Coordinates of C-alpha atoms in Angstrom, one line a residue:
Chain A
M849 CA -54.8 -68.8 9.5
N850 CA -54.1 -70.7 6.4
L851 CA -54.6 -67.6 4.3
Q852 CA -50.9 -67.9 3.3
K853 CA -51.7 -71.1 1.4
T854 CA -55.3 -70.6 0.4
N855 CA -55.0 -67.0 -0.8
P856 CA -51.4 -65.8 -0.9
A857 CA -52.2 -62.6 -2.7
L858 CA -54.6 -61.5 0.0
Y859 CA -52.2 -62.6 2.7
Y860 CA -49.3 -60.6 1.4
T861 CA -51.4 -57.5 0.8
Q862 CA -52.4 -57.7 4.4
R863 CA -48.8 -58.1 5.6
V864 CA -47.7 -55.2 3.4
L865 CA -50.5 -53.0 4.7
F866 CA -49.7 -53.9 8.3
Y867 CA -46.0 -53.1 8.0
L868 CA -47.0 -49.8 6.2
L869 CA -49.1 -49.0 9.3
V870 CA -46.1 -49.9 11.5
I871 CA -43.9 -47.5 9.6
V872 CA -46.4 -44.7 9.6
I873 CA -46.8 -45.0 13.4
T874 CA -43.0 -45.1 14.0
V875 CA -42.4 -42.1 11.8
Y876 CA -45.3 -40.2 13.5
L877 CA -44.0 -41.0 17.0
L878 CA -40.3 -40.4 16.4
F879 CA -40.0 -37.9 13.5
P880 CA -40.5 -34.6 15.4
F881 CA -37.9 -35.5 18.0
L882 CA -35.4 -36.7 15.3
W883 CA -35.9 -33.5 13.4
A884 CA -35.2 -31.5 16.6
V885 CA -32.0 -33.5 17.1
L886 CA -31.0 -32.8 13.5
T887 CA -31.7 -29.1 13.9
S888 CA -29.6 -29.0 17.0
F889 CA -26.5 -29.9 14.9
R890 CA -27.1 -27.4 12.2
R891 CA -25.7 -23.8 11.8
A892 CA -28.0 -20.9 12.2
G893 CA -27.6 -20.0 8.5
D894 CA -28.6 -23.4 7.3
L895 CA -32.0 -23.4 9.0
F896 CA -33.5 -21.7 5.9
L897 CA -32.4 -24.5 3.5
P898 CA -35.0 -26.8 1.9
P899 CA -35.4 -30.2 3.7
L900 CA -33.0 -32.3 1.6
Q901 CA -30.2 -29.7 1.7
F902 CA -30.9 -29.2 5.4
I903 CA -30.4 -32.9 6.1
T904 CA -27.0 -33.0 4.3
A905 CA -25.8 -29.6 5.5
P906 CA -22.6 -29.7 7.6
T907 CA -22.8 -30.8 11.2
T908 CA -21.7 -28.4 14.0
L909 CA -21.5 -28.6 17.8
S910 CA -21.7 -24.9 18.2
N911 CA -25.3 -24.9 19.4
Y912 CA -24.3 -27.2 22.2
T913 CA -21.2 -25.2 23.2
Q914 CA -23.3 -22.1 23.2
V915 CA -26.0 -23.7 25.4
F916 CA -23.5 -25.1 27.9
A917 CA -21.8 -21.7 28.1
N918 CA -25.1 -20.1 28.9
A919 CA -25.1 -19.2 32.6
N920 CA -28.9 -19.3 32.8
F921 CA -29.0 -22.8 31.4
Q922 CA -26.3 -24.0 33.8
R923 CA -28.2 -22.6 36.8
G924 CA -31.4 -24.0 35.4
L925 CA -30.0 -27.5 35.3
L926 CA -28.6 -27.2 38.8
F927 CA -32.0 -25.9 40.2
S928 CA -34.0 -28.5 38.3
V929 CA -31.9 -31.3 39.8
I930 CA -32.1 -29.9 43.3
V931 CA -35.8 -29.2 43.3
A932 CA -36.8 -32.4 41.6
V933 CA -34.6 -34.7 43.7
V934 CA -35.4 -33.1 47.1
S935 CA -39.2 -33.0 46.5
V936 CA -39.2 -36.6 45.3
L937 CA -37.2 -37.8 48.3
I938 CA -39.5 -36.1 50.7
S939 CA -42.6 -37.5 49.0
L940 CA -41.1 -41.0 48.9
L941 CA -40.4 -40.9 52.6
L942 CA -43.8 -39.5 53.6
G943 CA -45.6 -41.5 50.9
S944 CA -44.2 -44.8 52.0
F945 CA -45.4 -44.2 55.6
A946 CA -48.8 -43.3 54.4
A947 CA -48.9 -46.2 51.9
Y948 CA -48.0 -48.6 54.6
A949 CA -50.8 -47.4 56.8
L950 CA -53.3 -47.3 53.9
G951 CA -52.3 -50.6 52.4
R952 CA -51.9 -52.7 55.5
F953 CA -53.9 -51.2 58.4
K954 CA -57.6 -51.2 59.0
F955 CA -59.1 -48.1 60.6
R956 CA -62.0 -45.8 60.3
G957 CA -61.9 -43.0 57.8
K958 CA -59.4 -44.8 55.5
S959 CA -61.5 -44.6 52.4
M960 CA -62.1 -40.9 53.2
I961 CA -58.4 -40.3 53.3
L962 CA -58.0 -42.2 50.0
Y963 CA -60.7 -40.0 48.5
I964 CA -58.9 -36.8 49.7
I965 CA -55.6 -38.0 48.2
L966 CA -57.2 -38.9 44.9
A967 CA -59.0 -35.5 44.9
V968 CA -55.7 -33.7 45.4
S969 CA -54.0 -35.6 42.6
V970 CA -56.7 -34.6 40.1
F971 CA -57.3 -31.0 41.1
P972 CA -56.0 -28.2 38.9
Q973 CA -52.8 -26.5 40.0
I974 CA -54.3 -23.2 39.1
A975 CA -56.7 -23.6 42.0
V976 CA -53.8 -23.2 44.5
L977 CA -51.6 -20.8 42.5
G978 CA -52.9 -17.6 44.1
G979 CA -53.0 -19.0 47.6
L980 CA -49.5 -20.4 47.3
F981 CA -48.2 -17.2 45.8
T982 CA -49.3 -15.1 48.8
L983 CA -47.9 -17.8 51.1
V984 CA -44.5 -17.8 49.2
Q985 CA -44.4 -14.0 49.5
A986 CA -45.4 -13.9 53.1
T987 CA -42.6 -16.4 54.0
N988 CA -40.0 -14.6 51.8
L989 CA -39.4 -17.6 49.7
F990 CA -40.0 -16.0 46.3
N991 CA -37.3 -17.0 43.9
N992 CA -36.0 -19.5 46.4
P993 CA -35.9 -23.2 45.2
I994 CA -37.4 -24.2 48.6
S995 CA -40.7 -22.7 47.4
L996 CA -40.7 -25.0 44.4
I997 CA -39.6 -28.0 46.5
F998 CA -42.6 -27.6 48.7
S999 CA -45.1 -26.7 46.1
Y1000 CA -44.2 -29.7 44.0
L1001 CA -45.3 -31.9 46.9
I1002 CA -48.8 -31.1 45.8
F1003 CA -48.5 -33.5 42.9
T1004 CA -45.6 -35.8 44.0
I1005 CA -47.2 -36.8 47.4
P1006 CA -50.6 -37.9 46.1
F1007 CA -48.9 -39.8 43.2
T1008 CA -46.4 -41.6 45.5
V1009 CA -49.1 -42.5 48.1
W1010 CA -51.4 -43.7 45.4
V1011 CA -49.0 -45.9 43.6
L1012 CA -47.1 -47.2 46.7
T1013 CA -50.4 -48.1 48.3
S1014 CA -51.3 -50.4 45.4
F1015 CA -47.8 -52.0 45.6
V1016 CA -48.0 -52.4 49.4
R1017 CA -51.3 -54.2 49.0
D1018 CA -49.6 -56.8 46.8
I1019 CA -46.9 -57.7 49.4
P1020 CA -47.8 -60.9 51.2
G1021 CA -49.0 -60.3 54.7
E1022 CA -47.0 -63.1 56.3
L1023 CA -43.8 -61.0 56.0
E1024 CA -45.2 -58.2 58.2
E1025 CA -47.0 -60.6 60.6
A1026 CA -43.8 -62.4 61.3
A1027 CA -42.2 -59.0 62.2
L1028 CA -45.1 -58.1 64.4
V1029 CA -45.0 -61.4 66.3
D1030 CA -41.3 -60.7 67.0
G1031 CA -42.4 -57.4 68.6
A1032 CA -41.1 -55.0 65.9
S1033 CA -42.6 -51.5 65.9
P1034 CA -44.4 -50.3 62.7
L1035 CA -41.5 -48.2 61.7
Q1036 CA -39.0 -51.0 62.2
T1037 CA -41.3 -53.2 60.2
L1038 CA -41.5 -50.6 57.5
F1039 CA -37.8 -49.9 57.2
Q1040 CA -36.4 -53.4 57.8
V1041 CA -39.0 -55.7 56.4
L1042 CA -41.1 -53.8 53.8
F1043 CA -38.6 -51.4 52.3
P1044 CA -36.3 -54.0 50.9
V1045 CA -39.3 -55.7 49.3
M1046 CA -40.6 -52.4 48.0
M1047 CA -37.3 -51.3 46.5
P1048 CA -38.4 -51.7 42.9
A1049 CA -41.7 -49.9 43.6
L1050 CA -39.8 -47.1 45.3
V1051 CA -37.5 -46.7 42.3
T1052 CA -40.3 -46.7 39.8
T1053 CA -42.5 -44.3 41.8
G1054 CA -39.6 -42.1 42.5
L1055 CA -38.6 -42.0 38.8
L1056 CA -42.1 -41.1 37.6
A1057 CA -42.5 -38.4 40.3
F1058 CA -39.1 -37.1 39.3
I1059 CA -40.2 -36.8 35.7
N1060 CA -43.2 -34.9 36.7
A1061 CA -41.2 -32.5 38.9
W1062 CA -38.6 -32.1 36.3
N1063 CA -41.2 -31.1 33.7
E1064 CA -43.3 -28.8 36.0
Y1065 CA -43.8 -25.3 34.4
L1066 CA -46.6 -23.3 36.0
F1067 CA -45.2 -23.1 39.6
A1068 CA -41.6 -22.7 38.3
L1069 CA -42.7 -19.8 36.1
T1070 CA -44.7 -18.1 38.8
F1071 CA -42.6 -18.5 42.0
T1072 CA -39.2 -17.7 40.7
S1073 CA -37.6 -14.7 38.8
S1074 CA -33.9 -15.5 38.3
N1075 CA -33.6 -18.9 39.9
R1076 CA -35.4 -20.6 37.0
T1077 CA -35.7 -24.3 36.4
V1078 CA -34.8 -25.8 33.0
P1079 CA -38.3 -25.8 31.4
V1080 CA -38.7 -22.1 32.1
V1081 CA -35.2 -21.4 30.8
I1082 CA -36.0 -23.3 27.6
A1083 CA -39.3 -21.6 27.2
N1084 CA -37.7 -18.2 27.6
Y1085 CA -34.6 -18.9 25.6
S1086 CA -34.0 -15.8 23.5
G1087 CA -31.4 -14.6 21.1
A1088 CA -29.3 -11.5 20.7
S1089 CA -32.3 -9.4 19.6
Q1090 CA -36.0 -9.5 20.5
F1091 CA -37.0 -10.8 17.1
D1092 CA -34.3 -13.4 16.8
Q1093 CA -35.5 -16.9 17.7
P1094 CA -32.3 -19.0 18.1
W1095 CA -33.8 -22.3 17.1
G1096 CA -30.5 -24.1 16.9
P1097 CA -29.6 -23.5 20.6
I1098 CA -33.2 -23.9 21.7
M1099 CA -33.2 -27.4 20.1
A1100 CA -29.8 -28.2 21.6
A1101 CA -31.0 -27.2 25.1
S1102 CA -34.1 -29.2 24.5
I1103 CA -32.1 -32.3 23.6
V1104 CA -29.8 -31.9 26.6
V1105 CA -32.8 -31.8 28.9
T1106 CA -34.7 -34.7 27.2
V1107 CA -32.0 -37.3 26.5
P1108 CA -31.4 -38.2 30.2
L1109 CA -35.1 -38.7 30.6
I1110 CA -35.4 -40.8 27.5
I1111 CA -32.5 -43.0 28.7
L1112 CA -34.0 -43.4 32.2
V1113 CA -37.4 -44.3 30.6
L1114 CA -35.9 -46.8 28.2
V1115 CA -33.8 -48.4 31.0
F1116 CA -36.7 -48.7 33.4
Q1117 CA -39.3 -49.5 30.7
R1118 CA -41.0 -52.4 32.3
N1119 CA -41.2 -50.8 35.7
I1120 CA -42.5 -47.6 34.2
V1121 CA -45.4 -49.2 32.4
S1122 CA -46.4 -51.1 35.6
G1123 CA -46.1 -47.9 37.6
L1124 CA -48.2 -45.9 35.2
T1125 CA -50.9 -48.5 35.0
A1126 CA -50.9 -48.8 38.8
G1127 CA -51.2 -45.0 39.2
A1128 CA -53.7 -44.4 36.5
V1129 CA -55.9 -47.4 35.9
K1130 CA -56.4 -48.9 39.4
G1131 CA -58.7 -46.0 40.1
Chain H
M24 CA -65.8 -54.7 61.8
T25 CA -66.0 -56.7 65.0
T26 CA -69.7 -57.3 65.0
N27 CA -69.5 -61.1 64.6
A28 CA -70.5 -63.3 67.4
T29 CA -68.0 -63.7 70.2
P30 CA -67.4 -67.2 71.5
T31 CA -65.1 -66.2 74.4
Q32 CA -64.6 -63.0 76.3
A33 CA -60.8 -62.7 76.3
A34 CA -59.9 -63.2 72.6
P35 CA -62.1 -60.4 71.1
V36 CA -61.0 -57.9 73.7
R37 CA -57.4 -58.6 72.9
R38 CA -58.0 -58.4 69.2
R39 CA -59.9 -55.1 69.7
G40 CA -57.0 -53.9 71.7
I41 CA -54.6 -54.7 68.9
E42 CA -56.9 -53.1 66.3
A43 CA -57.2 -50.0 68.4
A44 CA -53.4 -49.8 68.7
R45 CA -53.0 -50.4 64.9
A46 CA -55.5 -47.6 64.2
R47 CA -53.5 -45.2 66.5
Q48 CA -50.3 -46.2 64.7
A49 CA -51.9 -45.7 61.3
I50 CA -52.8 -42.1 62.3
W51 CA -49.1 -41.4 63.2
L52 CA -48.0 -42.9 59.9
L53 CA -50.4 -40.8 58.0
L54 CA -49.9 -37.6 59.9
P55 CA -46.9 -36.3 58.0
T56 CA -48.6 -36.8 54.6
L57 CA -51.8 -35.2 55.9
I58 CA -50.0 -32.2 57.3
A59 CA -48.1 -31.8 54.0
I60 CA -51.3 -32.0 52.0
A61 CA -53.0 -29.5 54.3
V62 CA -50.0 -27.0 53.9
V63 CA -49.5 -27.3 50.2
A64 CA -53.0 -27.9 49.0
G65 CA -55.6 -27.4 51.7
Y66 CA -54.6 -24.0 53.0
P67 CA -53.8 -22.4 49.6
L68 CA -57.1 -23.7 48.3
Y69 CA -58.9 -22.1 51.2
R70 CA -57.0 -18.9 50.4
T71 CA -58.2 -19.1 46.8
F72 CA -61.8 -19.5 47.9
F73 CA -61.3 -16.7 50.4
F74 CA -59.8 -14.2 48.0
S75 CA -62.4 -15.0 45.3
L76 CA -64.9 -13.0 47.5
Y77 CA -62.6 -9.9 47.7
E78 CA -61.2 -7.3 45.5
A79 CA -57.5 -7.6 46.2
N80 CA -54.1 -7.0 44.6
L81 CA -51.5 -9.7 44.4
T82 CA -48.7 -7.5 45.7
T83 CA -50.7 -6.2 48.7
P84 CA -53.1 -9.0 49.6
G85 CA -53.6 -7.3 53.0
E86 CA -55.5 -4.4 51.6
R87 CA -58.7 -5.9 50.3
T88 CA -62.4 -5.0 50.2
F89 CA -65.2 -7.5 50.4
L90 CA -67.1 -8.0 47.1
G91 CA -69.2 -11.1 47.7
L92 CA -69.7 -12.8 44.3
G93 CA -68.8 -9.6 42.5
N94 CA -65.7 -11.1 40.9
F95 CA -68.0 -13.6 39.3
W96 CA -70.8 -11.2 38.3
F97 CA -70.7 -7.4 38.8
T98 CA -72.0 -4.5 36.9
T99 CA -71.1 -1.0 37.9
E100 CA -73.7 1.8 38.1
E101 CA -72.5 3.1 34.7
G102 CA -73.3 -0.4 33.3
V103 CA -69.7 -1.6 33.0
P104 CA -69.6 -5.4 33.4
L105 CA -66.7 -6.4 35.7
G106 CA -67.3 -10.0 36.6
F107 CA -65.3 -12.6 34.7
L108 CA -68.5 -14.4 33.7
Q109 CA -69.4 -11.3 31.8
D110 CA -66.1 -11.3 29.9
P111 CA -66.4 -12.7 26.4
K112 CA -62.7 -13.7 26.5
W113 CA -63.5 -16.1 29.4
W114 CA -66.2 -17.8 27.4
T115 CA -63.8 -18.0 24.4
A116 CA -61.3 -19.7 26.7
V117 CA -64.0 -22.1 27.9
K118 CA -65.1 -22.9 24.4
N119 CA -61.5 -23.5 23.2
T120 CA -60.6 -25.6 26.2
L121 CA -63.7 -27.8 25.7
L122 CA -63.0 -28.1 22.0
F123 CA -59.4 -29.0 22.8
T124 CA -60.4 -31.5 25.4
V125 CA -63.1 -33.3 23.4
V126 CA -61.2 -33.4 20.1
S127 CA -57.8 -34.3 21.5
V128 CA -59.0 -37.0 23.9
F129 CA -61.2 -38.5 21.1
L130 CA -58.2 -38.6 18.7
E131 CA -55.9 -39.9 21.4
T132 CA -58.3 -42.7 22.2
V133 CA -58.7 -43.8 18.5
F134 CA -55.0 -43.5 17.6
G135 CA -54.0 -45.0 21.0
M136 CA -56.3 -48.0 20.3
I137 CA -54.8 -48.5 16.8
I138 CA -51.3 -48.3 18.1
A139 CA -52.1 -50.6 21.1
L140 CA -53.7 -53.2 18.8
V141 CA -50.7 -53.1 16.4
V142 CA -48.2 -53.5 19.3
N143 CA -50.3 -56.3 20.8
S144 CA -50.0 -58.4 17.7
A145 CA -46.9 -60.5 16.9
F146 CA -44.5 -59.0 14.2
K147 CA -40.9 -58.3 13.7
G148 CA -39.9 -55.0 15.3
R149 CA -42.6 -55.2 17.9
A150 CA -40.2 -54.6 20.8
F151 CA -38.8 -51.6 19.0
L152 CA -42.2 -50.0 18.4
R153 CA -43.0 -50.6 22.1
T154 CA -39.9 -48.7 23.1
A155 CA -40.5 -45.9 20.5
M156 CA -43.9 -45.4 22.0
L157 CA -42.3 -44.1 25.2
V158 CA -40.3 -41.4 23.5
P159 CA -43.0 -38.7 23.0
W160 CA -44.3 -39.3 26.5
A161 CA -40.8 -38.9 28.0
I162 CA -40.2 -35.6 26.4
P163 CA -40.9 -32.7 28.7
T164 CA -44.0 -30.7 27.7
V165 CA -42.1 -27.4 27.4
V166 CA -39.6 -29.2 25.1
S167 CA -42.3 -30.6 22.9
A168 CA -44.0 -27.2 22.8
Q169 CA -40.7 -25.6 21.5
M170 CA -40.1 -28.5 19.1
W171 CA -43.6 -27.9 17.6
A172 CA -43.3 -24.1 17.7
Y173 CA -40.2 -24.6 15.5
M174 CA -42.1 -27.1 13.2
Y175 CA -45.0 -24.6 12.8
N176 CA -42.7 -21.6 12.3
D177 CA -43.7 -20.0 9.0
S178 CA -40.1 -19.3 7.8
F179 CA -38.2 -22.3 9.2
G180 CA -40.6 -25.0 10.1
L181 CA -41.3 -28.2 8.1
V182 CA -45.1 -27.8 8.7
G183 CA -45.4 -24.0 8.7
R184 CA -43.2 -23.3 5.7
G185 CA -43.3 -26.7 3.9
I186 CA -46.8 -28.1 4.2
L187 CA -48.7 -24.8 4.8
G188 CA -46.5 -22.7 2.5
G189 CA -45.7 -20.0 5.0
Q190 CA -49.0 -19.6 6.8
A191 CA -48.6 -18.4 10.4
L192 CA -50.7 -21.1 12.1
L193 CA -50.2 -19.8 15.6
A194 CA -51.0 -16.2 14.9
D195 CA -54.7 -16.7 14.9
V196 CA -56.6 -18.2 17.9
D197 CA -59.0 -20.2 15.7
S198 CA -56.2 -22.0 13.8
A199 CA -53.9 -22.1 16.8
I200 CA -56.3 -24.3 18.8
W201 CA -56.1 -27.0 16.1
A202 CA -52.3 -26.7 16.1
M203 CA -52.4 -27.2 19.9
I204 CA -54.7 -30.3 19.5
A205 CA -52.2 -31.8 17.0
V206 CA -49.3 -31.3 19.5
D207 CA -51.3 -32.7 22.4
V208 CA -52.3 -35.7 20.3
W209 CA -48.7 -36.4 19.3
K210 CA -47.5 -36.0 22.9
T211 CA -50.1 -38.1 24.7
T212 CA -51.4 -40.7 22.3
S213 CA -48.6 -43.0 23.3
F214 CA -49.6 -42.7 26.9
M215 CA -53.1 -43.7 26.0
A216 CA -51.7 -46.5 23.9
L217 CA -49.7 -47.8 26.9
L218 CA -52.8 -47.9 29.1
I219 CA -54.9 -49.6 26.5
L220 CA -52.0 -52.1 25.8
A221 CA -51.9 -53.0 29.5
G222 CA -55.6 -53.6 29.3
L223 CA -55.3 -55.7 26.1
Q224 CA -52.6 -57.9 27.6
S225 CA -54.8 -58.8 30.6
L226 CA -57.5 -60.3 28.2
P227 CA -57.6 -64.1 28.2
S228 CA -56.1 -65.5 25.0
D229 CA -58.0 -68.8 25.0
M230 CA -61.2 -66.8 24.4
Y231 CA -59.8 -65.6 21.1
E232 CA -58.8 -69.1 20.2
A233 CA -62.3 -70.2 20.8
A234 CA -63.6 -67.3 18.7
D235 CA -61.2 -68.3 15.9
M236 CA -62.5 -71.9 16.0
D237 CA -66.1 -70.6 15.8
G238 CA -65.0 -68.6 12.7
A239 CA -65.6 -65.1 14.1
S240 CA -63.8 -62.5 12.0
K241 CA -61.1 -60.3 13.6
W242 CA -63.5 -57.4 13.1
T243 CA -66.4 -59.1 15.0
Q244 CA -63.9 -60.2 17.7
F245 CA -62.8 -56.6 18.2
W246 CA -66.4 -55.2 18.5
R247 CA -67.9 -58.1 20.4
M248 CA -65.1 -59.1 22.7
T249 CA -62.1 -56.8 22.9
L250 CA -64.0 -53.5 23.2
P251 CA -66.6 -54.5 25.9
L252 CA -63.9 -56.2 28.0
L253 CA -61.6 -53.2 27.6
R254 CA -64.3 -50.8 28.6
P255 CA -63.3 -50.3 32.3
A256 CA -59.6 -49.6 31.5
L257 CA -60.6 -47.4 28.6
L258 CA -63.0 -45.3 30.6
V259 CA -60.5 -44.7 33.4
A260 CA -57.9 -43.7 30.9
L261 CA -60.3 -41.4 29.1
V262 CA -61.4 -39.6 32.3
F263 CA -57.8 -39.1 33.4
R264 CA -56.8 -37.7 30.0
S265 CA -59.9 -35.4 30.0
L266 CA -59.0 -34.0 33.4
D267 CA -55.5 -33.4 32.2
A268 CA -56.7 -31.7 29.0
L269 CA -59.1 -29.5 30.9
R270 CA -56.3 -28.0 32.9
V271 CA -54.0 -27.6 30.0
F272 CA -51.5 -24.8 30.3
D273 CA -47.9 -25.4 29.3
I274 CA -48.1 -26.0 25.6
M275 CA -50.4 -23.1 25.0
Y276 CA -48.5 -20.6 27.2
V277 CA -45.1 -21.6 25.6
M278 CA -46.3 -21.7 22.0
L279 CA -48.8 -18.9 21.9
G280 CA -47.6 -16.5 24.6
A281 CA -49.5 -15.3 27.7
N282 CA -52.1 -13.3 25.9
T283 CA -53.3 -15.8 23.2
A284 CA -53.0 -18.6 25.8
S285 CA -55.6 -16.7 27.9
S286 CA -58.2 -17.1 25.2
T287 CA -57.3 -20.7 24.4
S288 CA -57.2 -22.2 27.9
M289 CA -59.1 -21.6 31.1
T290 CA -55.9 -22.0 33.1
G291 CA -54.2 -19.4 30.8
Y292 CA -57.1 -17.0 31.4
A293 CA -56.9 -17.5 35.2
R294 CA -53.1 -17.1 35.3
Q295 CA -53.2 -13.9 33.3
A296 CA -55.8 -12.4 35.6
L297 CA -54.0 -13.6 38.7
I298 CA -50.3 -13.1 38.0
D299 CA -49.9 -10.8 35.0
N300 CA -52.6 -8.4 35.9
S301 CA -52.1 -8.9 39.7
L302 CA -55.9 -9.2 40.2
L303 CA -55.8 -11.6 43.2
G304 CA -59.5 -11.5 43.8
L305 CA -60.7 -11.9 40.2
G306 CA -58.0 -14.5 39.4
S307 CA -59.0 -16.5 42.4
A308 CA -62.6 -16.4 41.4
V309 CA -61.6 -17.8 38.0
A310 CA -59.5 -20.5 39.7
V311 CA -62.5 -21.4 41.9
A312 CA -64.7 -21.8 38.8
I313 CA -62.1 -24.1 37.2
F314 CA -61.7 -26.1 40.4
L315 CA -65.5 -26.6 40.6
I316 CA -65.8 -27.6 36.9
I317 CA -63.1 -30.3 37.4
M318 CA -64.4 -31.5 40.8
V319 CA -68.0 -31.9 39.3
I320 CA -66.5 -34.0 36.6
V321 CA -64.5 -36.1 39.1
V322 CA -67.6 -36.7 41.2
I323 CA -69.6 -37.8 38.2
Y324 CA -66.8 -40.1 37.2
V325 CA -66.5 -41.6 40.7
T326 CA -70.2 -42.2 41.0
A327 CA -70.7 -43.4 37.5
F328 CA -67.9 -46.0 37.6
R329 CA -68.6 -46.8 41.3
V330 CA -64.9 -46.5 42.3
K331 CA -64.4 -48.2 45.6
F332 CA -61.5 -48.3 48.0
D333 CA -61.5 -51.4 50.1

């Protein structure tokens, strides 16, 4: 505590070492992303340059114009938005019904249902891949975004139910009892009394589920052929020839897909941390 | 629930009536979710178990022949081993997945702890670091895979060309698995740090003041107070990360390609059998094995930590 006075040398060494650690951590966390940003603004011919010359090489927007002109990428963005938004909306709706029942009602078999939902949220997607694939084929939904919307429910529903249940439990019971005394039905209570209170929780849960759906790769890769979502487009991004890896445009596409997520995450920082800990730690 | 003594007749009957009504309503509220789970998870899972017992092709699942456990273990009369448990490549995938899981989760926990402790102490720029922590986590997995594939590239990448002097790290399975661990550690350490930080902030600060008064060093405080109190949060985070690591797919598939990914991850092996080779029966059997491995770990976890719901 009084190290600053009793032993200033030791105190300042400690401070310097601490800030050195802070700098190392910051560089470690941010550098790969910043390097990708930098690469996205460099011409293809400059990628060979040694680091210092690479940093000072002329900036160009050509990678971005190339990416946005790419028909696959445009379609990918469109399909990603549709698939992620629709599956998140469905799971928020169903999830809030379930969370209301699980968080507020007492009935037999409740912990059984919670166990099942927890089990679904941890089980590997590969375990349903074959079964879903035959189902997708049998219903003629191959390459149709609907197949992705439904298959994404497998992780968005357990997640929303789980997180929303823990939020519903924290809502004071008086609110709901007052509505019950007034003779409101459970659905009326849910929509008119609990939804307004749950709004922050719904936004947080929806955002986290959206991020998961936006990032999904295995199902998107398997259930579509030309109607790809953005992660698959980025993973398959190829150049003019088979051996040409167009790193500039790949990095530009990556930045385009990532920046909106980073902005959302930074804006909703506090909610996200509480949502993550509710979803992951209150096991 | 209503086993307590009943002073009057009317009140408990009425309450029981309300509870029965509430229970019925609860079922209706849960029904859509249960149906959705049954359709997207239950039925496909049943199909996977079903097809694991058959020889079947993905394009014509109707034409199948019963094999029993032959997909798991089967030797033809000529002595050709056909079950996946007899395939050395499967065991390479299992070995690499376990190595990946143990090493990356261990490193993520250690680095996550260090970062969380740093962010938990007061210093200038703390808010910035807290924000920076979210960046690797917010980046889509496929994007971070491409970013790192570029960094590892032997003619363009900072790591591949610069640090390693043009070695193709990803070309060889044995070195590629370490490259994958490095990517996963970068990507998810901050998630671990967030969870640990949440645990740290729930610890009572007056306890540390008392420890300071008693003259306990920071080091003693960490081992004797912080770590034991943090244990529950830490264990849960650890188990969730391990389950995630065991089903790893994206980074390996994107960075290494379908074939190498099938010997670095169990999921990659299963997908290659199931989709690329169209072996619906064999692939399903592999998927069943992965499912069982993960479920056993979950059950151990639930019983070991005595997780309870109400």
